Short mmCIF file of C-alpha atoms in Angstrom, two decimals:
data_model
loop_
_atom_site.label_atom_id
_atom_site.label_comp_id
_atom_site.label_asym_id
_atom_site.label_seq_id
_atom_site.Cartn_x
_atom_site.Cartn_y
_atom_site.Cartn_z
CA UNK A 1082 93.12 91.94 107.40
CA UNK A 1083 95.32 93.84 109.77
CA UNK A 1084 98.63 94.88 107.84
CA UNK A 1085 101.77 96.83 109.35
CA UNK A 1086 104.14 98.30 106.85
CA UNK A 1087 107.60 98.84 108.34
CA UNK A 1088 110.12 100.91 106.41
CA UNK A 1089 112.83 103.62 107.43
CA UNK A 1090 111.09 106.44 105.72
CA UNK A 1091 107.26 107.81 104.64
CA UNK A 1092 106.48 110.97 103.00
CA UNK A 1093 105.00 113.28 104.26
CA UNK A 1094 107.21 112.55 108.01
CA UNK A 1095 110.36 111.92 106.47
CA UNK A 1096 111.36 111.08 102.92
CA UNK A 1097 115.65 110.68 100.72
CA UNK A 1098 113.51 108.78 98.05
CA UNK A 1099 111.18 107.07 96.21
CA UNK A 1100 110.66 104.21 99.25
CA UNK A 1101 109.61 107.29 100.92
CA UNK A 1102 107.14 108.07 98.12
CA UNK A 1103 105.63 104.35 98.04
CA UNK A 1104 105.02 103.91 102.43
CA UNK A 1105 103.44 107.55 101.69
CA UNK A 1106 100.83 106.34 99.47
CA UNK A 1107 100.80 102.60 98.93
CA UNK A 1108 98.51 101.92 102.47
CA UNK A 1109 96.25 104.64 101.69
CA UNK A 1110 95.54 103.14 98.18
CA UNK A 1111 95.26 99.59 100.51
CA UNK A 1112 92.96 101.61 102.91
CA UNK A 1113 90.32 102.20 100.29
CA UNK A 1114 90.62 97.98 99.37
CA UNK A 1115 89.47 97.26 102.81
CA UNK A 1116 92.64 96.51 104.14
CA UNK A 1117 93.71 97.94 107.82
CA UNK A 1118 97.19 99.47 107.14
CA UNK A 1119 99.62 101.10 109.89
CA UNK A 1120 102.92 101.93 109.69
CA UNK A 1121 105.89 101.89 111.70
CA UNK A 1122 109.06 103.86 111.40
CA UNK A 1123 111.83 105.18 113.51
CA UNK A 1124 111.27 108.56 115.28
CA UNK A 1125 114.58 110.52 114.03
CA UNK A 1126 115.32 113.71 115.01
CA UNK A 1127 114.49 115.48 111.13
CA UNK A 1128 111.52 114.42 111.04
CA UNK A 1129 109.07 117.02 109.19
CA UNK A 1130 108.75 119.87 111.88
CA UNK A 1131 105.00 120.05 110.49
CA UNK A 1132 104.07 117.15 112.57
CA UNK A 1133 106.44 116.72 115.28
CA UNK A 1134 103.76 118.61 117.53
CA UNK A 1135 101.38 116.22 116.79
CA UNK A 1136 103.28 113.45 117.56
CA UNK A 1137 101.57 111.76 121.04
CA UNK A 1138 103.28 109.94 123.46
CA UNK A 1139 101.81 106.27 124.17
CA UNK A 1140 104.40 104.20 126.15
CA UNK A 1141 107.75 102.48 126.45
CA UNK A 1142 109.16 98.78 126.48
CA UNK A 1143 112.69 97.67 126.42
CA UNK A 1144 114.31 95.94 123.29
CA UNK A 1145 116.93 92.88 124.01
CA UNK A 1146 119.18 93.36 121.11
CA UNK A 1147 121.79 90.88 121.32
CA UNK A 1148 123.23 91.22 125.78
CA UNK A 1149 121.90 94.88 125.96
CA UNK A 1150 118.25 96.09 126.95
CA UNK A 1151 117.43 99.17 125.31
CA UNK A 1152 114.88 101.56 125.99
CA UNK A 1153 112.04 102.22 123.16
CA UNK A 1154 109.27 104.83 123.53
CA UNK A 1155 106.48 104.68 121.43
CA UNK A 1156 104.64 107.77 119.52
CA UNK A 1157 101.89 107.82 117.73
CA UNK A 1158 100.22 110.09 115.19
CA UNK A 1159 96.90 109.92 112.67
CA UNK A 1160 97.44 110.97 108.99
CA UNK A 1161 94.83 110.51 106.32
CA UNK A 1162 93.44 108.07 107.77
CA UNK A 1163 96.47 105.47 108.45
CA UNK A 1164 97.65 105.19 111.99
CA UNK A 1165 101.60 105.91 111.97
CA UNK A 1166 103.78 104.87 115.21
CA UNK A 1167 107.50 106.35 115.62
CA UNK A 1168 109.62 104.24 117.69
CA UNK A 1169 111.85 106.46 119.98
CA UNK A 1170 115.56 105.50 121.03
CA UNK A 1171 118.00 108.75 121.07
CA UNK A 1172 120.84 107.26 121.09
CA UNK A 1173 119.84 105.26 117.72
CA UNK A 1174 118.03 108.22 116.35
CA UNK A 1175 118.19 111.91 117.40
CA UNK A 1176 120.94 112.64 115.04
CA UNK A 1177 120.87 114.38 111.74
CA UNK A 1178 119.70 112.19 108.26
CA UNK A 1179 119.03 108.70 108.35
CA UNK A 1180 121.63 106.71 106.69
CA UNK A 1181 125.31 106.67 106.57
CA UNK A 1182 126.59 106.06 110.30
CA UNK A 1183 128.67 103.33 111.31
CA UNK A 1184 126.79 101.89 113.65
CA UNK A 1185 123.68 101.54 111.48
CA UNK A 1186 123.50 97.21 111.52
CA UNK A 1187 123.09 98.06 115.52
CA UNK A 1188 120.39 101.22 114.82
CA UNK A 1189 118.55 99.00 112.30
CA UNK A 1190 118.70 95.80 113.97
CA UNK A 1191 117.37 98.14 117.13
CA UNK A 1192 114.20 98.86 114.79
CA UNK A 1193 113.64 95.47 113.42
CA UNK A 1194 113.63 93.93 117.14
CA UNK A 1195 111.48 96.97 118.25
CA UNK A 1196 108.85 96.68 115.70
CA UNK A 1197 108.26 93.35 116.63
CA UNK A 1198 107.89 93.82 120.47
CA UNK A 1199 105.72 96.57 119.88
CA UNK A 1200 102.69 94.02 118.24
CA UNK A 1201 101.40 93.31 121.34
CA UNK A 1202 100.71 97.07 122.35
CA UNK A 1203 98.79 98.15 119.14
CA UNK A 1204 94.93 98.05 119.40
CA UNK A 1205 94.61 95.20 116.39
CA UNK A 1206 96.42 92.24 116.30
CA UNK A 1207 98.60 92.29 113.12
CA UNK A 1208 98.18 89.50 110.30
CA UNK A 1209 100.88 90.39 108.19
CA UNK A 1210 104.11 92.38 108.31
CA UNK A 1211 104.88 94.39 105.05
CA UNK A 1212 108.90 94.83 105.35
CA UNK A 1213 110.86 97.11 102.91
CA UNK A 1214 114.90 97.13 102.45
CA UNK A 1215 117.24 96.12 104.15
CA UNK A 1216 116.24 98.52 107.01
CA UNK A 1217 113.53 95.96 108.07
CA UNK A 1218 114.89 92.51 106.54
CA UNK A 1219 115.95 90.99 109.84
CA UNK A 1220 112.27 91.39 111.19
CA UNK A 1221 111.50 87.86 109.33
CA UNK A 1222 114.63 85.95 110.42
CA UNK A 1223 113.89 87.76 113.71
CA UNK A 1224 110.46 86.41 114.12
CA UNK A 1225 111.39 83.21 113.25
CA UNK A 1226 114.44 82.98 115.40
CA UNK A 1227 112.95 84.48 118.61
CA UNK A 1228 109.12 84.79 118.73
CA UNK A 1229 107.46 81.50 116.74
CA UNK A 1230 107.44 79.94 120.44
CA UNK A 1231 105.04 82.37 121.71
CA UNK A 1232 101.68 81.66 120.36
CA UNK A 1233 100.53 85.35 119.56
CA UNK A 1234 103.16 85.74 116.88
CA UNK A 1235 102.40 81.73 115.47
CA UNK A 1236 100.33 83.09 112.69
CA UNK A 1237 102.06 86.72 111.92
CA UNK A 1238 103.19 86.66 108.11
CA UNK A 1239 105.96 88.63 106.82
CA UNK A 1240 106.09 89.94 102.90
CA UNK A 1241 109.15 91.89 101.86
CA UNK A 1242 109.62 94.53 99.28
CA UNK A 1243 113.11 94.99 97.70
CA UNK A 1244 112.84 99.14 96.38
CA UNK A 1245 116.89 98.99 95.29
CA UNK A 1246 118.82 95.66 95.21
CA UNK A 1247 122.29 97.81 95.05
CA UNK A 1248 121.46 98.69 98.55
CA UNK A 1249 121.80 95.85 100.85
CA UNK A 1250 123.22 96.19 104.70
CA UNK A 1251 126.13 94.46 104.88
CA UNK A 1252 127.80 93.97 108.12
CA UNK A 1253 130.84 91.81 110.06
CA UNK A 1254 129.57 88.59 110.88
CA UNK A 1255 130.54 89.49 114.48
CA UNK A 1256 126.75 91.60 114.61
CA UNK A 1257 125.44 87.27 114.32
CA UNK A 1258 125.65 86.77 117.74
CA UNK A 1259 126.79 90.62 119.82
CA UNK A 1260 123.78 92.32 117.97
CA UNK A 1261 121.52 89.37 116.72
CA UNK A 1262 121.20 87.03 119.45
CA UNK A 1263 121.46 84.42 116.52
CA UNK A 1264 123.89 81.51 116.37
CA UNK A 1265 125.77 80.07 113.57
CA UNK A 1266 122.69 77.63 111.62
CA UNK A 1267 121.72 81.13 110.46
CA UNK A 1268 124.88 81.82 108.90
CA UNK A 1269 125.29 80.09 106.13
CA UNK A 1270 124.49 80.11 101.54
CA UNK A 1271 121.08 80.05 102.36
CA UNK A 1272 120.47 82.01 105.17
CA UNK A 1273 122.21 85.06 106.45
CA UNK A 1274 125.65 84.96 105.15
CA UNK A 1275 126.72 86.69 102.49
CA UNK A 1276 130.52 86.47 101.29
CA UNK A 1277 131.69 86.37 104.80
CA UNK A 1278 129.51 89.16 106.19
CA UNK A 1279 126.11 89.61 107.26
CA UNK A 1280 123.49 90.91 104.69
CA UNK A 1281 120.02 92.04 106.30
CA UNK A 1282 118.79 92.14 102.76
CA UNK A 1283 119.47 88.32 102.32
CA UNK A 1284 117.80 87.87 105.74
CA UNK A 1285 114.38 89.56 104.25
CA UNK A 1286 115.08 87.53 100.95
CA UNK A 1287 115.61 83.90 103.22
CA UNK A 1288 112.77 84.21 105.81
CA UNK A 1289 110.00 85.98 104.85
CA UNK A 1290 107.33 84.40 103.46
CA UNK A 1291 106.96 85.91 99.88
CA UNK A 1292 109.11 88.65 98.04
CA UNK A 1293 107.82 91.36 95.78
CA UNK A 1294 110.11 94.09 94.34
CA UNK A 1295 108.94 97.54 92.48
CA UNK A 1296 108.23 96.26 88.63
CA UNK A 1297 107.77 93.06 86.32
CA UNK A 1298 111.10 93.90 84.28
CA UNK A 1299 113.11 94.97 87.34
CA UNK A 1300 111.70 91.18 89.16
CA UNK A 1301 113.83 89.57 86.46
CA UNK A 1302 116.39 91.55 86.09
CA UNK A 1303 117.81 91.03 89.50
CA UNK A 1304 117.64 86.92 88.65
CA UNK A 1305 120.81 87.77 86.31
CA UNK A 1306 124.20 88.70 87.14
CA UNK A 1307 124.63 92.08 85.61
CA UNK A 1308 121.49 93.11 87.82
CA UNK A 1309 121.74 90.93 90.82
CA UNK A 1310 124.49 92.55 93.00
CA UNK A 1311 125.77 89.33 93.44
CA UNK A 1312 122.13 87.97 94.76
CA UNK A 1313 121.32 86.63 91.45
CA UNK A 1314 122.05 83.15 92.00
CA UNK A 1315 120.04 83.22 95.74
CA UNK A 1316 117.21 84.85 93.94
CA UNK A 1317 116.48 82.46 91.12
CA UNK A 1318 117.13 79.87 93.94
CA UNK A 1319 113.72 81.85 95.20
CA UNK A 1320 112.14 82.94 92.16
CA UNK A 1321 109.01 81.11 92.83
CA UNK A 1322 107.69 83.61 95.77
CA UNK A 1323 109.29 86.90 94.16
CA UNK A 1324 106.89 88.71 91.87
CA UNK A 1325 107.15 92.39 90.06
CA UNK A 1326 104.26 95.17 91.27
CA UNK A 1327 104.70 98.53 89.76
CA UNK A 1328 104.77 101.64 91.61
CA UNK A 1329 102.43 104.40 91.21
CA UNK A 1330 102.46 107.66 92.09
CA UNK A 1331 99.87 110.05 94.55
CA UNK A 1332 97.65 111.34 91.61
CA UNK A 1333 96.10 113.76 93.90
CA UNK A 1334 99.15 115.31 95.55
CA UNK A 1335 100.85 115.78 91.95
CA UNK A 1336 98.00 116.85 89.34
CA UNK A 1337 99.04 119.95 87.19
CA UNK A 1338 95.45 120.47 87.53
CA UNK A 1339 95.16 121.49 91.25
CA UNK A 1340 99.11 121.96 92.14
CA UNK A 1341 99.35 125.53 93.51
CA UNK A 1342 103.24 125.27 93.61
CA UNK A 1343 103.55 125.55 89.72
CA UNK A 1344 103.51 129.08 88.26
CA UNK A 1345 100.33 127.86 86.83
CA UNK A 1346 98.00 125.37 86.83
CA UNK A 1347 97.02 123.47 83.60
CA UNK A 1348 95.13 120.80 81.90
CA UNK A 1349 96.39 118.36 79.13
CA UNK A 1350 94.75 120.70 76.62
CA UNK A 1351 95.74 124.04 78.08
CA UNK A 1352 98.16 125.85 80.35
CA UNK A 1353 101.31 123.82 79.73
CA UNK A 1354 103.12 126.87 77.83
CA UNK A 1355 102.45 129.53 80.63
CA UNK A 1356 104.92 127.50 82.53
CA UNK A 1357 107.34 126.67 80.15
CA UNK A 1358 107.52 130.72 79.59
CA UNK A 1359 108.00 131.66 83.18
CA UNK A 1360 110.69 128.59 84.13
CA UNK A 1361 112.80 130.25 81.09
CA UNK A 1362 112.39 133.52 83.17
CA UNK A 1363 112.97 132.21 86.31
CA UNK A 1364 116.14 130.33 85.26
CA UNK A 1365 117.59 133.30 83.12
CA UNK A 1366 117.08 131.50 80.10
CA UNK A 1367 115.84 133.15 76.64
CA UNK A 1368 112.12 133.10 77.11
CA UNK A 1369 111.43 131.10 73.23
CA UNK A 1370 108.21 128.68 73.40
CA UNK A 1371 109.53 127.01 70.24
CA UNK A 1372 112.96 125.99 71.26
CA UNK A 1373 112.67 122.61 73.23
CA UNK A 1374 113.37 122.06 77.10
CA UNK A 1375 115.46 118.90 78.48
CA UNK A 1376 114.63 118.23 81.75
CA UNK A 1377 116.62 115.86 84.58
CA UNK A 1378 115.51 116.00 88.26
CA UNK A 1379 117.83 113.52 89.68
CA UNK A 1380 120.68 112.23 91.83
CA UNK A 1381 124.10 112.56 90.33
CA UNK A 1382 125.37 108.75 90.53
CA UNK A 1383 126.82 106.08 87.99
CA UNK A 1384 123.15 104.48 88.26
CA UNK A 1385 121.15 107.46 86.41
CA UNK A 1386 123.11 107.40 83.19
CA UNK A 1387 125.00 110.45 83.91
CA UNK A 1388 128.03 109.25 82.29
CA UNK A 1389 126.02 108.73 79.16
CA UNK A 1390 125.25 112.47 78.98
CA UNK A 1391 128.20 113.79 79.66
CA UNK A 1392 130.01 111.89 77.25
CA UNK A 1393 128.03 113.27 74.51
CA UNK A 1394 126.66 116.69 76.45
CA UNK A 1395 128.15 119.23 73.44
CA UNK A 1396 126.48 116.88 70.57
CA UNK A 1397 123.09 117.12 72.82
CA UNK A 1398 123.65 121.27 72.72
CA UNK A 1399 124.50 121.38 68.98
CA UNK A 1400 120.72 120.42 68.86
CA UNK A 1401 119.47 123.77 69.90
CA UNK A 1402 117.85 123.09 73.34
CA UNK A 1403 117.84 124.30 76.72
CA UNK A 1404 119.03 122.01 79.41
CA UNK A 1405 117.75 122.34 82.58
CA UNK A 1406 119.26 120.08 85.91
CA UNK A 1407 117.74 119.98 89.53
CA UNK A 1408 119.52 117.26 92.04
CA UNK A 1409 122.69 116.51 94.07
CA UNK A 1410 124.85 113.65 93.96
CA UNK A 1411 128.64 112.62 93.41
CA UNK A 1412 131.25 115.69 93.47
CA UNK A 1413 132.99 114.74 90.16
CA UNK A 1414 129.50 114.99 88.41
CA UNK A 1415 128.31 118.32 90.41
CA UNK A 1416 131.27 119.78 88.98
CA UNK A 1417 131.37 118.23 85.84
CA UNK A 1418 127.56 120.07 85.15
CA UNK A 1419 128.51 123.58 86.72
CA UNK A 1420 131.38 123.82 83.89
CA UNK A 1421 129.19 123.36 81.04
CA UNK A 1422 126.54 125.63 82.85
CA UNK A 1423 129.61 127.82 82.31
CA UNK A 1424 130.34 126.82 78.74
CA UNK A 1425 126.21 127.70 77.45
CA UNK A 1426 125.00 130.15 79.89
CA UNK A 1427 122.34 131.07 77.93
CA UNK A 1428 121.31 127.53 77.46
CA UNK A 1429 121.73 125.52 80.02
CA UNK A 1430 120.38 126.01 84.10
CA UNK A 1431 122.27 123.89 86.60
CA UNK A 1432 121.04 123.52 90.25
CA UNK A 1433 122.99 121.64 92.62
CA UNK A 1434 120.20 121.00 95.61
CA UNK A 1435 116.86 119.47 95.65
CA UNK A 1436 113.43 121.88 95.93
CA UNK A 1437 110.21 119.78 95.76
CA UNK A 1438 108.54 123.12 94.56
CA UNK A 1439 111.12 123.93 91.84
CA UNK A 1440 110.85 120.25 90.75
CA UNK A 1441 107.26 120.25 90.03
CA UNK A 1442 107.92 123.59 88.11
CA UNK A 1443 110.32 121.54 86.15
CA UNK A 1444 108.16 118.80 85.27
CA UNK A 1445 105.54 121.31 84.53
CA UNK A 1446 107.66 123.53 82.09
CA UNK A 1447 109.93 121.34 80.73
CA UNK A 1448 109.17 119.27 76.80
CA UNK A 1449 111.52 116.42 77.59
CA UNK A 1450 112.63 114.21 80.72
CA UNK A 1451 115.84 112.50 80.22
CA UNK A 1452 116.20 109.29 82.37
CA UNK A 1453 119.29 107.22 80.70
CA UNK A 1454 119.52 104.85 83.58
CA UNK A 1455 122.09 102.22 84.05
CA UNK A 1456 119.32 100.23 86.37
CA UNK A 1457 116.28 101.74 87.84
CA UNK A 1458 113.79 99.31 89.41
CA UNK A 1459 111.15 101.63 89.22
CA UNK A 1460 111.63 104.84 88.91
CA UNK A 1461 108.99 107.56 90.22
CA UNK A 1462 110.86 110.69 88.00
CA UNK A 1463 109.26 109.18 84.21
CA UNK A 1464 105.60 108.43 86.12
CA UNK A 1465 106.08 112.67 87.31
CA UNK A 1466 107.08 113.81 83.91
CA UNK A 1467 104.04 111.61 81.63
CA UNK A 1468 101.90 113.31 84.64
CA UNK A 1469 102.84 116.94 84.32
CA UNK A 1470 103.10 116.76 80.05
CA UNK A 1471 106.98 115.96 79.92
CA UNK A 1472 107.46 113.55 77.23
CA UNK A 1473 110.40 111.12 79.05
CA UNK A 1474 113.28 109.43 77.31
CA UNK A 1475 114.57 106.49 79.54
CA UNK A 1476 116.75 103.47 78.79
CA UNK A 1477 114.17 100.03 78.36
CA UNK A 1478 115.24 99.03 81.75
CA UNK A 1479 113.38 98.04 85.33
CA UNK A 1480 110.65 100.20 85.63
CA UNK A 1481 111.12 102.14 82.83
CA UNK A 1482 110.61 99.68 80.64
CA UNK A 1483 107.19 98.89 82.39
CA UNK A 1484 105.94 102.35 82.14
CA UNK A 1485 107.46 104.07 78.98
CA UNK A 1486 105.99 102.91 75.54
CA UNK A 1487 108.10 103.87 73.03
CA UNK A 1488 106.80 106.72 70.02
CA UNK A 1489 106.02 103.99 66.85
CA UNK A 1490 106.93 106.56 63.60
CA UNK A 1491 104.13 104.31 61.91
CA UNK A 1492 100.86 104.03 63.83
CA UNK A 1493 102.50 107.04 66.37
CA UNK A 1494 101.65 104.90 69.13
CA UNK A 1495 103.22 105.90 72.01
CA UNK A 1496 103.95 107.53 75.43
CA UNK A 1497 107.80 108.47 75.19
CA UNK A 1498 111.05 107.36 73.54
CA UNK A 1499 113.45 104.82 75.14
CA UNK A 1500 116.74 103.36 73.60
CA UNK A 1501 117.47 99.86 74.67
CA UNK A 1502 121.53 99.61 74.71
CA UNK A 1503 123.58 101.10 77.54
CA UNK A 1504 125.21 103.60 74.85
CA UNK A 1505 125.74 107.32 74.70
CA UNK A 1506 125.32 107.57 71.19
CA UNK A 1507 121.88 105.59 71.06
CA UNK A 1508 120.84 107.97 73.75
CA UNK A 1509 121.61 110.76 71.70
CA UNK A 1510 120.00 109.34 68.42
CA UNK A 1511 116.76 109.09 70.69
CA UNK A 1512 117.11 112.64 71.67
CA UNK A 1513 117.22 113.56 68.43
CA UNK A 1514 114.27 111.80 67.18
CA UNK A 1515 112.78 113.40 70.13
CA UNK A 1516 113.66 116.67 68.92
CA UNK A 1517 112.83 116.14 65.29
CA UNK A 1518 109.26 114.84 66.42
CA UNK A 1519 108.90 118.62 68.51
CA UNK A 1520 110.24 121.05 65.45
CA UNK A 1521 108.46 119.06 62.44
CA UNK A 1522 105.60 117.52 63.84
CA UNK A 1523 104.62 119.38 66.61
CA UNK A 1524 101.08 117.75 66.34
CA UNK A 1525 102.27 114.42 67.06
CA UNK A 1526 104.19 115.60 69.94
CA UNK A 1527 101.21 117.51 71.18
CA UNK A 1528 99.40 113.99 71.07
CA UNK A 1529 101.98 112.26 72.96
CA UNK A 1530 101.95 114.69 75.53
CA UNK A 1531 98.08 114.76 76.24
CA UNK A 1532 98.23 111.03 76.11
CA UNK A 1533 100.92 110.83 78.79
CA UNK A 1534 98.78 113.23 80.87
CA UNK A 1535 95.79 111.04 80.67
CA UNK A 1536 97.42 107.60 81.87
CA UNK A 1537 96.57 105.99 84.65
CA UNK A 1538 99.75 105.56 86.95
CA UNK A 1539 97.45 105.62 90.32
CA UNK A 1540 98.22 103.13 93.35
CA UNK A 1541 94.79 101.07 92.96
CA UNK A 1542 95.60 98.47 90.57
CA UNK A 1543 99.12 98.07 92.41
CA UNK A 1544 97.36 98.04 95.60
CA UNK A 1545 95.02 94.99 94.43
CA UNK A 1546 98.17 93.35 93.14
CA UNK A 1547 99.48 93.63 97.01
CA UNK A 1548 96.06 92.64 98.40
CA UNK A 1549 96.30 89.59 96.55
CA UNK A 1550 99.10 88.59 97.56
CA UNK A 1551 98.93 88.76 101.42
CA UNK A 1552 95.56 86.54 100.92
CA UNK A 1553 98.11 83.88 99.76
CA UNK A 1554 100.20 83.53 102.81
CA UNK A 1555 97.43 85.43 105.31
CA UNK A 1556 94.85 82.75 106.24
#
């Protein structure tokens, strides 16, 4: 089986998130099933300066894209084993980031129309068409609208992977026929319309053959209101080819075992303090092995809870902990942190940027990972934390619900500690059994923490999940 993932970012090329994490490591894990994987993603200017050398030219075709032709070279570069082909357009893409522009329903729809007139220049005739977001969805309505004729794309199959409902690519109808070359029996409650507008997401959702988003929990979520992003409705309309696979995460590229960017490496058993100690250090924080660390590594939006903490942020310091932040995010919240790093300088360490290396340290030195999430589908943050011997506390939602068991005070079963209501003060009663579990029963913590370390959150059963899936709709 011949599969091409297409997706707007991959680690280790370019990466803003955790889709960047999953086209990273997902077709290696579907490498080692048997399955031929390449991917396919736009060549933008930032890509990782580590590779751009190795980046080899192959060819060029033109793209129709509604009444303009438009030039798209075609690179090509070979990365643990997974062939990976950048599709070239400067106007689209030599520009700095990858999201945000105006004119990204034309720079998207570009890539979705490319990706599909570049099948019959790669060496193995693709079977199936892995889409994810709604950078790729119109690749299915696409295919559909504007290659079934032609008998090499008859039997191409399209699965697509929703990583963040919230996220959708909603555009003026106008783009139906100036950018789409579609006419108006696409537009319409089943199709592509979507309150008036466009919505590329709804075209993956409508057209491709089965959907698949990043959990179990998070798969039903999204078939209720509060979740759907006003999709809800279409999506229990469809709820018969959408299914729930859990991420993983690369267990070789994060293991506190063999990670030389931590101040130390470190088995479940052993090693764990050395890092706590030198983090304190490094952060100017009193170097005290006994007095608990709260971790967050995350982006400062409504959708991580951060509300939550702040609300009750003095309450969480009258515990006696040391508070440690790594991320950006909304203004009002950056600010909001570098007061009370203001108000408890010797307790807590804010820092307003993201440094993979610094993370991993964080993970690595810190007792506790707070996750309070309003939504998270997956979440890759709580899989890092169990990994590296941070005990996380999440809300029981998407993902997090999936991979966080809570502590049981009875049979001290147990992985974590999650609240279930949306509610500052349940999050801080959590923290505090959290706390109480670290100062008076240290050996149960202890226990928690080497169990964490020692579960399995690898890509192969998530891959098989996948595999099994494209054998349903790839004959």
């Amino acid at each position: 089986m011949n599969v091409l993932f297409a997706a707007s970012e991959s680690a280790p090329f370019i990466k803003t998130g955790g889709l960047g994490d999953v086209i990273g490591a997902l077709p290696k894990a579907l490498q080692r099933d048997g399955v031929s994987v390449s991917v396919v993603l736009p060549k933008y200017m930032d890509l990782n300066s580590n590779f751009t050398d190795r980046l080899t030219y192959l060819k060029y075709f033109y793209v129709p894209l509604g009444w303009r032709h438009q030039y798209c070279g075609v690179f090509y570069c070979k990365e643990a084993g997974i062939d990976y082909y950048f599709l070239d357009n400067e106007y689209y893409f030599k520009r700095s980031g990858s999201y945000g522009y105006a004119d990204d329903g034309e720079r998207f729809a570009f890539f979705a129309r490319a990706v599909l007139e570049l099948l019959p220049h790669l060496a193995k005739k693709t079977d199936l068409i892995h889409c994810h977001d709604w950078q790729t969805g119109l690749i299915s309505v696409f295919l559909r609208a504007h290659y079934r004729s032609n008998p090499f794309y008859q039997n191409i199959r399209t699965l697509f992977t929703i990583h963040n409902l919230r996220y959708q690519g909603v555009f003026p109808k106008s783009v139906l026929g100036d950018l789409l070359g579609l006419d108006q029996t696409y537009f319409h409650k089943d199709g592509l319309e979507f309150y008036d507008h466009v919505s590329y997401m709804k075209a993956g959702l409508a057209y491709s053959d089965l959907l698949t988003t990043v959990s179990p929990t998070y798969a039903q979520e999204i078939q209720y209101p509060y979740f759907g992003e006003n999709l809800d409705g279409f999506l229990r309309w469809n709820h018969d080819k959408l299914s729930g696979i859990i991420n993983g995460i690369d267990q070789e590229l994060y293991n506190p075992l063999t990670d030389q960017a931590l101040y130390e490496t470190y088995s479940a058993t052993q090693g764990k303090q050395a890092n706590k100690q030198a983090l304190q250090s490094d952060l100017g924080l009193p170097v005290d092995e006994a007095t608990p660390m709260i971790a967050m590594i995350t982006r400062l939006t409504d959708q991580k809870g951060i509300d939550l903490v702040l609300s009750v942020f003095h309450e969480i310091m009258k515990l006696d902990v040391q508070f440690v932040l790594l991320g950006t995010g909304e203004r009002n919240y950056e600010d909001a942190f570098k007061w009370l790093a203001e108000c408890y300088p010797n307790a807590v360490s804010v820092n307003i940027y993201f440094d993979d290396s610094l993370a991993r340290k964080v993970y690595a030195g810190s007792d506790l990972f707070l996750m309070p999430s309003k939504f998270e589908p997956c979440g890759i943050g709580q899989l890092l934390a169990m990994r590296y011997g941070s005990l996380p506390i999440v809300r029981e939602t998407g993902g997090l619900n999936d991979t966080v068991v809570p502590y049981n005070v009875f049979t001290h079963e147990g992985n974590g500690f999650s609240f279930t209501n949306y509610n500052a003060h349940d999050m801080l009663y959590t923290i505090e059994r959290a706390i109480h579990l670290f100062r008076n029963n240290r050996h149960v913590f202890d226990e928690l923490t080497n169990r964490a370390m020692g579960l399995d959150f690898g890509w192969d059963q998530s891959a098989n999940d996948y595999l099994n899936l494209y054998r349903r709709i790839v004959q």
